[in-house]
mmCIF file of C-alpha atoms in Angstrom:
data_model
loop_
_atom_site.group_PDB
_atom_site.id
_atom_site.type_symbol
_atom_site.label_atom_id
_atom_site.label_comp_id
_atom_site.label_asym_id
_atom_site.label_seq_id
_atom_site.Cartn_x
_atom_site.Cartn_y
_atom_site.Cartn_z
ATOM 1 C CA UNK O 1 178.276 116.262 73.577
ATOM 2 C CA UNK O 2 179.826 114.180 70.847
ATOM 3 C CA UNK O 3 180.587 111.179 73.094
ATOM 4 C CA UNK O 4 178.304 109.149 75.339
ATOM 5 C CA UNK O 5 179.944 107.676 78.448
ATOM 6 C CA UNK O 6 177.153 105.318 79.475
ATOM 7 C CA UNK O 7 177.364 101.576 80.091
ATOM 8 C CA UNK O 8 175.661 100.977 76.721
ATOM 9 C CA UNK O 9 178.761 102.110 74.848
ATOM 10 C CA UNK O 10 181.844 102.124 77.089
ATOM 11 C CA UNK O 11 183.545 98.725 76.867
ATOM 12 C CA UNK O 12 184.889 96.852 79.874
ATOM 13 C CA UNK O 13 188.259 95.645 78.605
ATOM 14 C CA UNK O 14 190.545 93.403 80.723
ATOM 15 C CA UNK O 15 192.018 93.860 83.229
ATOM 16 C CA UNK O 16 188.977 96.000 84.121
ATOM 17 C CA UNK O 17 186.102 93.981 85.538
ATOM 18 C CA UNK O 18 183.388 96.611 86.077
ATOM 19 C CA UNK O 19 181.953 99.719 84.499
ATOM 20 C CA UNK O 20 183.560 101.830 87.238
ATOM 21 C CA UNK O 21 186.951 100.332 86.355
ATOM 22 C CA UNK O 22 186.379 101.080 82.662
ATOM 23 C CA UNK O 23 185.514 104.708 83.416
ATOM 24 C CA UNK O 24 188.628 105.102 85.559
ATOM 25 C CA UNK O 25 190.789 103.566 82.805
ATOM 26 C CA UNK O 26 189.357 105.975 80.241
ATOM 27 C CA UNK O 27 190.040 108.967 82.500
ATOM 28 C CA UNK O 28 193.609 107.836 83.062
ATOM 29 C CA UNK O 29 194.224 107.276 79.324
ATOM 30 C CA UNK O 30 192.904 110.749 78.489
ATOM 31 C CA UNK O 31 194.887 112.470 81.244
ATOM 32 C CA UNK O 32 198.028 110.593 80.245
ATOM 33 C CA UNK O 33 197.626 111.705 76.624
ATOM 34 C CA UNK O 34 196.793 115.282 77.595
ATOM 35 C CA UNK O 35 199.507 115.809 80.215
ATOM 36 C CA UNK O 36 202.284 113.619 78.786
ATOM 37 C CA UNK O 37 203.898 113.539 82.242
ATOM 38 C CA UNK O 38 205.432 110.419 83.788
ATOM 39 C CA UNK O 39 204.526 111.695 87.249
ATOM 40 C CA UNK O 40 200.888 110.823 86.524
ATOM 41 C CA UNK O 41 200.108 107.478 88.170
ATOM 42 C CA UNK O 42 197.049 105.316 88.677
ATOM 43 C CA UNK O 43 196.605 103.921 92.172
ATOM 44 C CA UNK O 44 195.175 100.437 92.578
ATOM 45 C CA UNK O 45 192.922 99.415 95.508
ATOM 46 C CA UNK O 46 193.055 100.236 98.285
ATOM 47 C CA UNK O 47 193.319 103.679 96.679
ATOM 48 C CA UNK O 48 192.739 105.677 99.886
ATOM 49 C CA UNK O 49 190.258 107.949 98.131
ATOM 50 C CA UNK O 50 192.544 108.769 95.190
ATOM 51 C CA UNK O 51 192.300 106.902 91.867
ATOM 52 C CA UNK O 52 194.792 108.952 89.875
ATOM 53 C CA UNK O 53 197.603 111.145 91.193
ATOM 54 C CA UNK O 54 199.478 113.817 89.258
ATOM 55 C CA UNK O 55 202.454 114.205 91.516
ATOM 56 C CA UNK O 56 204.174 117.135 89.799
ATOM 57 C CA UNK O 57 200.976 119.191 89.921
ATOM 58 C CA UNK O 58 199.983 117.906 93.405
ATOM 59 C CA UNK O 59 196.576 117.075 91.989
ATOM 60 C CA UNK O 60 194.445 114.071 92.958
ATOM 61 C CA UNK O 61 191.572 112.575 90.959
ATOM 62 C CA UNK O 62 188.672 110.486 92.192
ATOM 63 C CA UNK O 63 186.616 108.816 89.430
ATOM 64 C CA UNK O 64 182.871 108.486 89.937
ATOM 65 C CA UNK O 65 180.399 107.163 87.371
ATOM 66 C CA UNK O 66 176.757 106.450 86.649
ATOM 67 C CA UNK O 67 175.871 103.709 84.155
ATOM 68 C CA UNK O 68 173.386 106.074 82.477
ATOM 69 C CA UNK O 69 176.183 108.529 81.704
ATOM 70 C CA UNK O 70 175.170 112.162 81.235
ATOM 71 C CA UNK O 71 171.486 111.171 81.427
ATOM 72 C CA UNK O 72 172.056 110.112 85.034
ATOM 73 C CA UNK O 73 173.243 112.042 88.074
ATOM 74 C CA UNK O 74 175.565 111.484 91.014
ATOM 75 C CA UNK O 75 174.824 111.634 94.725
ATOM 76 C CA UNK O 76 177.181 113.114 97.248
ATOM 77 C CA UNK O 77 177.462 110.209 99.744
ATOM 78 C CA UNK O 78 180.201 108.138 98.102
ATOM 79 C CA UNK O 79 182.016 111.229 96.859
ATOM 80 C CA UNK O 80 182.233 112.706 100.356
ATOM 81 C CA UNK O 81 183.401 109.345 101.665
ATOM 82 C CA UNK O 82 186.212 109.319 99.087
ATOM 83 C CA UNK O 83 187.115 112.922 99.890
ATOM 84 C CA UNK O 84 187.389 112.112 103.598
ATOM 85 C CA UNK O 85 189.617 109.103 102.848
ATOM 86 C CA UNK O 86 191.819 111.151 100.558
ATOM 87 C CA UNK O 87 192.124 113.951 103.100
ATOM 88 C CA UNK O 88 193.318 111.466 105.723
ATOM 89 C CA UNK O 89 196.191 110.583 103.352
ATOM 90 C CA UNK O 90 196.746 114.125 102.059
ATOM 91 C CA UNK O 91 200.176 114.565 103.603
ATOM 92 C CA UNK O 92 201.434 111.156 102.426
ATOM 93 C CA UNK O 93 200.075 111.525 98.896
ATOM 94 C CA UNK O 94 201.036 115.195 98.765
ATOM 95 C CA UNK O 95 198.056 116.672 96.945
ATOM 96 C CA UNK O 96 196.700 120.224 97.099
ATOM 97 C CA UNK O 97 193.882 120.033 94.541
ATOM 98 C CA UNK O 98 191.233 117.310 94.490
ATOM 99 C CA UNK O 99 189.207 116.657 91.311
ATOM 100 C CA UNK O 100 186.080 114.562 90.852
ATOM 101 C CA UNK O 101 186.264 112.956 87.400
ATOM 102 C CA UNK O 102 182.672 112.054 86.509
ATOM 103 C CA UNK O 103 180.655 110.837 83.521
ATOM 104 C CA UNK O 104 177.519 112.499 84.924
ATOM 105 C CA UNK O 105 176.796 115.778 86.659
ATOM 106 C CA UNK O 106 176.031 116.213 90.346
ATOM 107 C CA UNK O 107 172.670 117.529 91.449
ATOM 108 C CA UNK O 108 172.671 120.997 92.973
ATOM 109 C CA UNK O 109 172.184 119.619 96.477
ATOM 110 C CA UNK O 110 174.975 117.058 95.976
ATOM 111 C CA UNK O 111 177.345 119.783 94.797
ATOM 112 C CA UNK O 112 176.550 121.905 97.872
ATOM 113 C CA UNK O 113 177.018 118.922 100.211
ATOM 114 C CA UNK O 114 180.450 118.154 98.779
ATOM 115 C CA UNK O 115 181.597 121.770 99.088
ATOM 116 C CA UNK O 116 180.323 121.886 102.701
ATOM 117 C CA UNK O 117 182.204 118.674 103.502
ATOM 118 C CA UNK O 118 185.369 120.086 101.949
ATOM 119 C CA UNK O 119 185.054 123.287 103.984
ATOM 120 C CA UNK O 120 184.713 121.267 107.180
ATOM 121 C CA UNK O 121 188.027 119.602 106.327
ATOM 122 C CA UNK O 122 189.663 123.006 105.933
ATOM 123 C CA UNK O 123 189.709 122.917 102.118
ATOM 124 C CA UNK O 124 188.609 125.942 100.122
ATOM 125 C CA UNK O 125 186.459 125.810 96.989
ATOM 126 C CA UNK O 126 189.439 126.396 94.686
ATOM 127 C CA UNK O 127 190.952 123.125 95.905
ATOM 128 C CA UNK O 128 187.918 121.114 94.762
ATOM 129 C CA UNK O 129 187.346 120.563 91.040
ATOM 130 C CA UNK O 130 184.365 119.046 89.248
ATOM 131 C CA UNK O 131 185.370 117.590 85.889
ATOM 132 C CA UNK O 132 182.087 116.390 84.411
ATOM 133 C CA UNK O 133 181.206 114.690 81.111
ATOM 134 C CA UNK O 134 181.694 117.910 79.128
ATOM 135 C CA UNK O 135 185.359 117.990 80.165
ATOM 136 C CA UNK O 136 186.001 114.383 79.125
ATOM 137 C CA UNK O 137 184.061 114.889 75.900
ATOM 138 C CA UNK O 138 186.514 117.597 74.852
ATOM 139 C CA UNK O 139 189.487 115.371 75.689
ATOM 140 C CA UNK O 140 187.960 112.483 73.715
ATOM 141 C CA UNK O 141 187.605 114.741 70.681
ATOM 142 C CA UNK O 142 191.258 115.777 70.969
ATOM 143 C CA UNK O 143 192.466 112.188 71.427
ATOM 144 C CA UNK O 144 189.812 110.320 69.440
ATOM 145 C CA UNK O 145 192.205 107.908 67.737
ATOM 146 C CA UNK O 146 193.682 106.899 71.077
ATOM 147 C CA UNK O 147 190.418 105.948 72.774
ATOM 148 C CA UNK O 148 188.159 104.784 69.926
ATOM 149 C CA UNK O 149 188.663 101.090 70.761
ATOM 150 C CA UNK O 150 187.228 101.684 74.248
ATOM 151 C CA UNK O 151 183.738 102.217 72.838
ATOM 152 C CA UNK O 152 181.231 100.205 70.841
ATOM 153 C CA UNK O 153 178.701 102.587 69.336
ATOM 154 C CA UNK O 154 176.829 100.102 67.136
ATOM 155 C CA UNK O 155 173.065 100.211 67.706
ATOM 156 C CA UNK O 156 171.009 97.393 66.135
ATOM 157 C CA UNK O 157 167.486 98.417 65.138
ATOM 158 C CA UNK O 158 164.571 95.946 65.076
ATOM 159 C CA UNK O 159 162.390 95.644 61.958
ATOM 160 C CA UNK O 160 159.371 96.552 64.067
ATOM 161 C CA UNK O 161 161.036 99.867 64.947
ATOM 162 C CA UNK O 162 161.509 100.625 61.236
ATOM 163 C CA UNK O 163 157.778 100.079 60.709
ATOM 164 C CA UNK O 164 157.087 102.456 63.584
ATOM 165 C CA UNK O 165 159.390 105.037 62.002
ATOM 166 C CA UNK O 166 157.428 104.975 58.747
ATOM 167 C CA UNK O 167 154.193 105.458 60.688
ATOM 168 C CA UNK O 168 155.719 108.272 62.746
ATOM 169 C CA UNK O 169 156.778 110.026 59.549
ATOM 170 C CA UNK O 170 153.095 110.070 58.524
ATOM 171 C CA UNK O 171 153.222 107.792 55.528
ATOM 172 C CA UNK O 172 149.782 106.589 54.470
ATOM 173 C CA UNK O 173 148.878 103.216 56.068
ATOM 174 C CA UNK O 174 148.977 101.378 52.739
ATOM 175 C CA UNK O 175 152.553 102.571 52.176
ATOM 176 C CA UNK O 176 153.595 101.666 55.720
ATOM 177 C CA UNK O 177 152.253 98.170 55.056
ATOM 178 C CA UNK O 178 154.059 97.966 51.687
ATOM 179 C CA UNK O 179 157.399 99.203 53.047
ATOM 180 C CA UNK O 180 157.127 96.916 56.072
ATOM 181 C CA UNK O 181 156.642 93.925 53.794
ATOM 182 C CA UNK O 182 159.668 94.897 51.689
ATOM 183 C CA UNK O 183 161.889 95.291 54.755
ATOM 184 C CA UNK O 184 160.609 92.025 56.238
ATOM 185 C CA UNK O 185 161.471 90.088 53.064
ATOM 186 C CA UNK O 186 164.942 91.620 52.732
ATOM 187 C CA UNK O 187 168.182 90.525 54.402
ATOM 188 C CA UNK O 188 169.835 93.913 53.843
ATOM 189 C CA UNK O 189 171.177 95.745 56.899
ATOM 190 C CA UNK O 190 172.294 99.351 56.433
ATOM 191 C CA UNK O 191 175.091 100.788 58.551
ATOM 192 C CA UNK O 192 174.405 104.491 59.021
ATOM 193 C CA UNK O 193 176.889 106.757 60.788
ATOM 194 C CA UNK O 194 176.497 110.506 61.302
ATOM 195 C CA UNK O 195 178.792 113.515 61.347
ATOM 196 C CA UNK O 196 177.835 114.643 64.865
ATOM 197 C CA UNK O 197 178.384 111.564 67.071
ATOM 198 C CA UNK O 198 180.179 108.199 66.770
ATOM 199 C CA UNK O 199 176.853 106.309 66.905
ATOM 200 C CA UNK O 200 176.265 103.790 64.092
ATOM 201 C CA UNK O 201 172.750 102.557 63.386
ATOM 202 C CA UNK O 202 172.344 99.040 61.960
ATOM 203 C CA UNK O 203 169.006 99.282 60.159
ATOM 204 C CA UNK O 204 167.197 96.429 58.377
ATOM 205 C CA UNK O 205 166.059 97.839 55.060
ATOM 206 C CA UNK O 206 165.105 97.054 51.469
ATOM 207 C CA UNK O 207 167.118 97.805 48.299
ATOM 208 C CA UNK O 208 163.803 98.705 46.620
ATOM 209 C CA UNK O 209 163.221 101.666 48.933
ATOM 210 C CA UNK O 210 164.756 105.079 48.296
ATOM 211 C CA UNK O 211 167.308 107.321 49.949
ATOM 212 C CA UNK O 212 164.436 109.549 51.043
ATOM 213 C CA UNK O 213 162.762 106.610 52.791
ATOM 214 C CA UNK O 214 165.994 105.838 54.605
ATOM 215 C CA UNK O 215 166.510 109.485 55.595
ATOM 216 C CA UNK O 216 163.003 109.577 57.069
ATOM 217 C CA UNK O 217 163.665 106.410 59.087
ATOM 218 C CA UNK O 218 167.015 107.670 60.402
ATOM 219 C CA UNK O 219 165.533 111.065 61.221
ATOM 220 C CA UNK O 220 162.814 109.370 63.250
ATOM 221 C CA UNK O 221 165.177 106.936 64.999
ATOM 222 C CA UNK O 222 167.528 109.726 66.059
ATOM 223 C CA UNK O 223 164.720 112.083 67.011
ATOM 224 C CA UNK O 224 165.998 114.814 64.699
ATOM 225 C CA UNK O 225 163.728 117.824 64.404
ATOM 226 C CA UNK O 226 164.131 120.234 61.483
ATOM 227 C CA UNK O 227 162.699 123.082 63.534
ATOM 228 C CA UNK O 228 164.790 126.215 63.845
ATOM 229 C CA UNK O 229 165.860 127.714 67.164
ATOM 230 C CA UNK O 230 165.882 131.382 68.158
ATOM 231 C CA UNK O 231 168.622 132.726 70.437
ATOM 232 C CA UNK O 232 167.057 135.898 71.795
ATOM 233 C CA UNK O 233 170.158 137.230 73.516
ATOM 234 C CA UNK O 234 172.112 136.993 70.257
ATOM 235 C CA UNK O 235 169.212 138.007 68.020
ATOM 236 C CA UNK O 236 170.041 135.033 65.778
ATOM 237 C CA UNK O 237 168.504 131.736 64.700
ATOM 238 C CA UNK O 238 169.667 128.398 63.301
ATOM 239 C CA UNK O 239 168.380 125.057 62.121
ATOM 240 C CA UNK O 240 169.598 121.744 60.692
ATOM 241 C CA UNK O 241 169.771 120.717 57.053
ATOM 242 C CA UNK O 242 170.030 116.957 56.482
ATOM 243 C CA UNK O 243 171.236 114.672 53.709
ATOM 244 C CA UNK O 244 172.600 111.164 53.188
ATOM 245 C CA UNK O 245 176.137 110.925 51.873
ATOM 246 C CA UNK O 246 178.393 108.234 50.468
ATOM 247 C CA UNK O 247 182.107 109.051 50.461
ATOM 248 C CA UNK O 248 181.102 112.606 51.494
ATOM 249 C CA UNK O 249 178.912 112.994 48.365
ATOM 250 C CA UNK O 250 175.210 113.779 48.767
ATOM 251 C CA UNK O 251 172.902 111.133 47.363
ATOM 252 C CA UNK O 252 169.742 111.964 45.452
ATOM 253 C CA UNK O 253 166.624 111.408 47.546
ATOM 254 C CA UNK O 254 164.805 109.590 44.729
ATOM 255 C CA UNK O 255 167.593 107.065 44.130
ATOM 256 C CA UNK O 256 166.889 103.494 45.213
ATOM 257 C CA UNK O 257 169.176 101.995 47.850
ATOM 258 C CA UNK O 258 169.950 99.130 45.469
ATOM 259 C CA UNK O 259 171.315 101.645 42.951
ATOM 260 C CA UNK O 260 174.002 102.920 45.313
ATOM 261 C CA UNK O 261 176.332 99.978 44.605
ATOM 262 C CA UNK O 262 177.377 99.704 48.236
ATOM 263 C CA UNK O 263 180.293 97.423 49.041
ATOM 264 C CA UNK O 264 180.780 95.622 52.352
ATOM 265 C CA UNK O 265 182.994 98.416 53.680
ATOM 266 C CA UNK O 266 180.821 101.279 52.451
ATOM 267 C CA UNK O 267 178.969 103.187 55.110
ATOM 268 C CA UNK O 268 176.314 105.793 54.467
ATOM 269 C CA UNK O 269 176.494 108.908 56.599
ATOM 270 C CA UNK O 270 173.556 110.905 57.886
ATOM 271 C CA UNK O 271 174.931 114.397 57.397
ATOM 272 C CA UNK O 272 173.646 117.329 59.460
ATOM 273 C CA UNK O 273 174.615 120.875 58.492
ATOM 274 C CA UNK O 274 173.831 123.875 60.694
ATOM 275 C CA UNK O 275 172.323 126.808 58.794
ATOM 276 C CA UNK O 276 172.125 130.141 60.622
ATOM 277 C CA UNK O 277 170.738 133.653 60.210
ATOM 278 C CA UNK O 278 171.817 136.882 61.860
ATOM 279 C CA UNK O 279 168.214 137.510 62.854
ATOM 280 C CA UNK O 280 165.421 135.674 64.641
ATOM 281 C CA UNK O 281 163.011 133.530 62.629
ATOM 282 C CA UNK O 282 159.247 133.459 62.905
ATOM 283 C CA UNK O 283 157.749 130.311 64.456
ATOM 284 C CA UNK O 284 161.163 129.028 65.593
ATOM 285 C CA UNK O 285 161.580 127.238 68.925
ATOM 286 C CA UNK O 286 163.017 129.343 71.739
ATOM 287 C CA UNK O 287 166.421 128.167 72.950
ATOM 288 C CA UNK O 288 165.148 127.923 76.529
ATOM 289 C CA UNK O 289 162.986 124.956 75.482
ATOM 290 C CA UNK O 290 166.046 122.980 74.361
ATOM 291 C CA UNK O 291 168.074 124.029 77.404
ATOM 292 C CA UNK O 292 165.410 122.657 79.737
ATOM 293 C CA UNK O 293 164.905 119.470 77.711
ATOM 294 C CA UNK O 294 168.584 118.558 77.421
ATOM 295 C CA UNK O 295 169.843 120.133 80.665
ATOM 296 C CA UNK O 296 172.195 122.538 78.876
ATOM 297 C CA UNK O 297 172.283 125.248 81.532
ATOM 298 C CA UNK O 298 175.848 124.341 82.475
ATOM 299 C CA UNK O 299 177.263 125.350 79.094
ATOM 300 C CA UNK O 300 179.192 128.600 79.015
ATOM 301 C CA UNK O 301 177.919 129.116 75.452
ATOM 302 C CA UNK O 302 174.389 129.399 76.827
ATOM 303 C CA UNK O 303 175.146 132.189 79.251
ATOM 304 C CA UNK O 304 173.205 135.283 78.293
ATOM 305 C CA UNK O 305 175.154 137.477 75.887
ATOM 306 C CA UNK O 306 174.323 140.958 74.665
ATOM 307 C CA UNK O 307 174.028 141.098 70.880
ATOM 308 C CA UNK O 308 175.471 144.608 70.758
ATOM 309 C CA UNK O 309 178.566 143.588 72.709
ATOM 310 C CA UNK O 310 179.856 141.022 70.209
ATOM 311 C CA UNK O 311 180.790 141.047 66.531
ATOM 312 C CA UNK O 312 179.047 139.390 63.588
ATOM 313 C CA UNK O 313 181.668 136.632 63.593
ATOM 314 C CA UNK O 314 181.192 135.978 67.314
ATOM 315 C CA UNK O 315 177.405 135.807 66.898
ATOM 316 C CA UNK O 316 177.858 133.275 64.108
ATOM 317 C CA UNK O 317 180.284 131.185 66.172
ATOM 318 C CA UNK O 318 178.074 131.147 69.261
ATOM 319 C CA UNK O 319 174.908 130.413 67.291
ATOM 320 C CA UNK O 320 176.463 127.441 65.509
ATOM 321 C CA UNK O 321 178.151 126.167 68.697
ATOM 322 C CA UNK O 322 174.882 126.217 70.626
ATOM 323 C CA UNK O 323 173.019 124.545 67.772
ATOM 324 C CA UNK O 324 175.640 121.808 67.525
ATOM 325 C CA UNK O 325 175.230 121.080 71.228
ATOM 326 C CA UNK O 326 171.453 120.880 70.850
ATOM 327 C CA UNK O 327 171.758 118.528 67.859
ATOM 328 C CA UNK O 328 174.261 116.247 69.603
ATOM 329 C CA UNK O 329 172.072 115.955 72.683
ATOM 330 C CA UNK O 330 169.051 115.359 70.448
ATOM 331 C CA UNK O 331 170.880 112.483 68.735
ATOM 332 C CA UNK O 332 171.978 110.825 71.993
ATOM 333 C CA UNK O 333 168.467 111.134 73.351
ATOM 334 C CA UNK O 334 167.189 109.357 70.219
ATOM 335 C CA UNK O 335 169.806 106.614 70.561
ATOM 336 C CA UNK O 336 168.848 106.142 74.194
ATOM 337 C CA UNK O 337 165.194 105.690 73.198
ATOM 338 C CA UNK O 338 166.212 102.970 70.722
ATOM 339 C CA UNK O 339 168.113 101.211 73.512
ATOM 340 C CA UNK O 340 165.156 101.440 75.856
ATOM 341 C CA UNK O 341 162.908 100.040 73.118
#
């Protein structure tokens, strides 16, 4: 996913006073922009189990959140409680479809419990919707300008973590010591964005080090692997190509940071391009490994597809789409590790 809906990044803006309030406000803003219908209303407490009501569509929304975002999960207890409350007011609120708007996914057992509870109330499965983080991610992409001020994606990086990055990238100890000393004696802080997520790294660095040094540090911080991935069902493979750009122009790896003539408003961008082949690649990682690591089983793009049943263009589209999802989850996992320390 491009967006992260965790408490680390979603702002609590007045009149909201809690993370749950902030999540509900974001959902309402996105639905309002998407539907453009004055019959959409937000209900204040006591909400009787319904946070947002789309009267014309007879559709009710209950917002549930986990402060860890997509890295967390949701239990069924509070959701069933809300469903029961909403059902008691069903006639008055006049809803026929009930949607759980969540920033995390339910566990399998929680999903089953909610469906069982709905059936006991006389509701069928088509009346219950589960709109998880993937749904809201797509809406955020469509309405990015509208909701950008609701997030703060700046991630400060400690100088000690930069030292660790050099060591992780297998620089010789004497160079790690030299680069550490240069960073320690510098007041420069680099702001590095990327073309796959809104995350912005604030990295203490030295103007005497090179673009290649900075790329290695960013690659380590974000946990980016340059390994390729095989998609056996498609008979294709793909992998990332990385560079550092300024005003969308690639910068030479051997150029010193001090030679870039960066102004206060200039921001370097860690640029990731997906390269693909219409064949599998030797020694590439199998896609199942990434699916298990990043919990990507829910994605329709990862459903098994027969290579012979789709065209060259469709294989290319699916290969790149899957690889983009892997990269985005890889980046958020790296950001999360920085936050954890």
